[in-house]
GROMACS .gro file of C-alpha atoms in nm:
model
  161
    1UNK     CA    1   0.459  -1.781   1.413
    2UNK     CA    2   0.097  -1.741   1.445
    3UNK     CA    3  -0.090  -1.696   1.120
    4UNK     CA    4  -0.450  -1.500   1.185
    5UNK     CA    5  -0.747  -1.732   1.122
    6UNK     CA    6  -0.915  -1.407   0.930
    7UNK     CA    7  -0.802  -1.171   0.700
    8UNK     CA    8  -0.960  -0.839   0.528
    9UNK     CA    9  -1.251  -0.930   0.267
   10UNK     CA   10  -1.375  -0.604   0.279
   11UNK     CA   11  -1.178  -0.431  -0.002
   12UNK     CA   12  -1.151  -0.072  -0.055
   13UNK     CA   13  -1.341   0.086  -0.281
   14UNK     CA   14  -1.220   0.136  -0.706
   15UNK     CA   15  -1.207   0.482  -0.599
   16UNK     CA   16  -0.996   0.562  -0.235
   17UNK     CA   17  -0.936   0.882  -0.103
   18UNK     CA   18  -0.715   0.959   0.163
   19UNK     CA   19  -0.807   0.862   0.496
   20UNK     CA   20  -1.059   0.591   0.359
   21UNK     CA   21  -1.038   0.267   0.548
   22UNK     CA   22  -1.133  -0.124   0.599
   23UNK     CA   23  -1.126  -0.320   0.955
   24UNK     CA   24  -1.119  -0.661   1.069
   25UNK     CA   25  -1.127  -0.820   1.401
   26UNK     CA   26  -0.926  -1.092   1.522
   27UNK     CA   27  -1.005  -1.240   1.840
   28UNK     CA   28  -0.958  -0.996   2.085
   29UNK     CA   29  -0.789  -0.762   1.826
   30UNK     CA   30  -0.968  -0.472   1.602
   31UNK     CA   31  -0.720  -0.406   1.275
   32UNK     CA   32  -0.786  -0.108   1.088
   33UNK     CA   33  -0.567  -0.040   0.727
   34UNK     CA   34  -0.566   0.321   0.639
   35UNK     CA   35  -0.480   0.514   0.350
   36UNK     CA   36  -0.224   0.753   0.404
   37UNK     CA   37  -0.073   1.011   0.180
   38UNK     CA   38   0.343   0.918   0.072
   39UNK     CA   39   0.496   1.258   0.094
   40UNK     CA   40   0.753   1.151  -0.152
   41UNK     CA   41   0.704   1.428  -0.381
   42UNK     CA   42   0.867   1.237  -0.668
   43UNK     CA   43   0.700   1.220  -1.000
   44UNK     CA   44   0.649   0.884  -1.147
   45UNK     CA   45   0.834   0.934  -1.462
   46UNK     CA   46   1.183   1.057  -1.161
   47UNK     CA   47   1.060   0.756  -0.935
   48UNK     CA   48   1.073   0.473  -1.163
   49UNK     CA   49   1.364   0.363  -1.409
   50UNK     CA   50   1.234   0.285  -1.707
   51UNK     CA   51   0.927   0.449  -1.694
   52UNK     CA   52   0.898   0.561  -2.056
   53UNK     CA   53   0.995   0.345  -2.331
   54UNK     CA   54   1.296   0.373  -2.502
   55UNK     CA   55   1.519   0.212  -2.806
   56UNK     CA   56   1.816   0.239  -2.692
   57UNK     CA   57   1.925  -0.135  -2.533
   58UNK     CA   58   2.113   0.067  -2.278
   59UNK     CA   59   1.830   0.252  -2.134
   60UNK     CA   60   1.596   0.104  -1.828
   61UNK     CA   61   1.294   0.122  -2.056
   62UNK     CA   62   1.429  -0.081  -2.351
   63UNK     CA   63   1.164  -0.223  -2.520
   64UNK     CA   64   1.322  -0.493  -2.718
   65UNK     CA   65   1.425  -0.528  -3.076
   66UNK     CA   66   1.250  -0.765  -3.309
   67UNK     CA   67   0.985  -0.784  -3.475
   68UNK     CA   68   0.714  -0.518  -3.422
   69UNK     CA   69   0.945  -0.287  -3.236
   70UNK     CA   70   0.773   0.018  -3.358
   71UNK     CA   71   0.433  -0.084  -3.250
   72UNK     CA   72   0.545  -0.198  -2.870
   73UNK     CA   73   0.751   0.131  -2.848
   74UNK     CA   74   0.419   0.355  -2.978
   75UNK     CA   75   0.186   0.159  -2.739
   76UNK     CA   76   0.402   0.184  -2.437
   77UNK     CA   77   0.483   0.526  -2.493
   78UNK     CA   78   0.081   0.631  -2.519
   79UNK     CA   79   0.050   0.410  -2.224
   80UNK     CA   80   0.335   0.639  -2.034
   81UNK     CA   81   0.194   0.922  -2.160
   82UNK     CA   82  -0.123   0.821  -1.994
   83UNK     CA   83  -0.024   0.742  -1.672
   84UNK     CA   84   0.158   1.088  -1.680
   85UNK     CA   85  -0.140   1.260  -1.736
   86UNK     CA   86  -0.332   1.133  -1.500
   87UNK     CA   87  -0.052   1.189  -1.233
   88UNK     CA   88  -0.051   1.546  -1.368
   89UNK     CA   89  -0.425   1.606  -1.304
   90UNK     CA   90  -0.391   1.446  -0.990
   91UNK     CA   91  -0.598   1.149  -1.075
   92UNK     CA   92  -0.390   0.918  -0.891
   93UNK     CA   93  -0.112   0.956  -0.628
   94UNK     CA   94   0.155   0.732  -0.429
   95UNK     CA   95  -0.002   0.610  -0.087
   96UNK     CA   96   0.100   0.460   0.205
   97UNK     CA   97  -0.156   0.157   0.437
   98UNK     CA   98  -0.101   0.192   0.795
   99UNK     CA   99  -0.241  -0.089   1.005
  100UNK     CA  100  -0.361  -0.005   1.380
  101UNK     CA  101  -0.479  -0.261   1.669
  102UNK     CA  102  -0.731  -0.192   1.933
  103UNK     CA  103  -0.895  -0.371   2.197
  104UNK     CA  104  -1.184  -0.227   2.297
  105UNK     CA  105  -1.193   0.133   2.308
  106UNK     CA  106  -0.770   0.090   2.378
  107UNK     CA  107  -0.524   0.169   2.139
  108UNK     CA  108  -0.252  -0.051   2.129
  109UNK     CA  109  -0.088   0.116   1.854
  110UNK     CA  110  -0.155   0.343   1.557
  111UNK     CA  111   0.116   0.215   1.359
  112UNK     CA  112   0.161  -0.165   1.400
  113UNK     CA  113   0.293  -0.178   1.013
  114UNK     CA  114   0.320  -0.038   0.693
  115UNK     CA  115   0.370  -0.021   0.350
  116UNK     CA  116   0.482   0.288   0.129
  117UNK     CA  117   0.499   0.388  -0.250
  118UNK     CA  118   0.164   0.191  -0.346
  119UNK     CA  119  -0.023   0.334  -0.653
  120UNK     CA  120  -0.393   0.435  -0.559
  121UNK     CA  121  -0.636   0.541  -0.830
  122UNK     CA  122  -0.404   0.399  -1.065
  123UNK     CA  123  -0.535   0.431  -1.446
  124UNK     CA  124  -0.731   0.126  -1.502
  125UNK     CA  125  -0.695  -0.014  -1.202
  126UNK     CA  126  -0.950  -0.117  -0.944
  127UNK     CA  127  -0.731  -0.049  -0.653
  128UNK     CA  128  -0.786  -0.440  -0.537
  129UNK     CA  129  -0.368  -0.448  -0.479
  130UNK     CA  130  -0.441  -0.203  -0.180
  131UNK     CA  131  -0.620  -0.573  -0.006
  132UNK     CA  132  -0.340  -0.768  -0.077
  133UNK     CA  133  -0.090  -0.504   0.054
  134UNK     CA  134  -0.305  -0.507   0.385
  135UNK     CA  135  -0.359  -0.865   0.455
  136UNK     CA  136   0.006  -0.927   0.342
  137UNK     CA  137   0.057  -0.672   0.640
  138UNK     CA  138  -0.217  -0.835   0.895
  139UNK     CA  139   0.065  -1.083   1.067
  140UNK     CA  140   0.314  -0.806   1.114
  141UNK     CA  141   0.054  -0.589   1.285
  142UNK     CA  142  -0.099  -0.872   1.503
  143UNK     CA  143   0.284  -0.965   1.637
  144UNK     CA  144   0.357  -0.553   1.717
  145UNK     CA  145  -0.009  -0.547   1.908
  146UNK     CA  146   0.083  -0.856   2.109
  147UNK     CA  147   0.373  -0.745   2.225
  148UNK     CA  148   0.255  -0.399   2.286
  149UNK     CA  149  -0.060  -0.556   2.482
  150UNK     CA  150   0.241  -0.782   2.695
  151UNK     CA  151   0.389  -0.494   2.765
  152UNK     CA  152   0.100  -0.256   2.879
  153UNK     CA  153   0.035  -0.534   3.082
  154UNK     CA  154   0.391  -0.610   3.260
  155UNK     CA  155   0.363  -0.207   3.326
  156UNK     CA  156   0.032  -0.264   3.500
  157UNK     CA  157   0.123  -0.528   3.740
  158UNK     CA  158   0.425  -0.382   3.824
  159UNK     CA  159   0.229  -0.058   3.916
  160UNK     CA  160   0.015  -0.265   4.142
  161UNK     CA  161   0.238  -0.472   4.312
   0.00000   0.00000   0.00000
């Protein structure tokens, strides 16, 4: 499989907002990785097992027994409570990255690949995970525009000939 020489190094900013985007190019290629809105209404505390802490060694969000129980179980449940509020004041939100390919002023396609359910404007994060999540996406993207372009271009000649 071809691996792309270049990657993103731009990241996006500690602070995104939907919409917001970085771009590389690649040869012939222009990649852009947007930030999209996940419509997946879900709040974190319904999307994730285990989200708050528990003592119950049944429950997704056992924290363990031992020693210093109480003081894990009180830090991860402020920690919870944190991230809840913040979701609740709509500090932060589930996103998705959608890569794109042009050449030129063509489009190849506005959805080469994705990724869904990725915090953005997580609490005390710097939102660097949203780089990883697009270069991890770059090769996927770069196949879908070269077959795209090999197809574009089969249509052409046949319209010619």
């Amino acid at each position: 499989m071809d691996t792309p020489t270049t990657e993103f190094v731009t990241p996006f900013d500690s602070y995104v907002c939907l919409g917001d985007s970085i771009s590389v190019d690649i040869g012939d290629y222009s990649i852009s990785a947007r930030i999209f809105h996940d419509d997946i209404a879900e709040r974190p505390d319904q999307r994730q097992d285990g989200f708050w802490p528990s003592l119950y060694a049944k429950d997704a969000g056992f924290i363990g027994s031992g020693n210093g129980w109480r003081k894990r179980f009180d830090e991860q449940q402020a920690l919870a409570q944190t991230i809840m509020d913040a979701w609740l004041n709509d500090e932060w939100f589930y996103c998705g990255i959608i890569l794109s390919v042009r050449i030129g002023e063509t489009s190849l396609t506005d959805h080469a690949a994705s990724l869904w359910g990725i915090e953005a404007n997580f609490p005390k994060s710097d939102n660097s995970y949203l780089l990883e999540v697009a270069n991890e996406l770059l090769d996927e993207a770069l196949k879908q525009a070269k077959t795209e372009r090999a197809r574009l271009c089969k249509l052409v000649c046949e319209s010619i000939a």
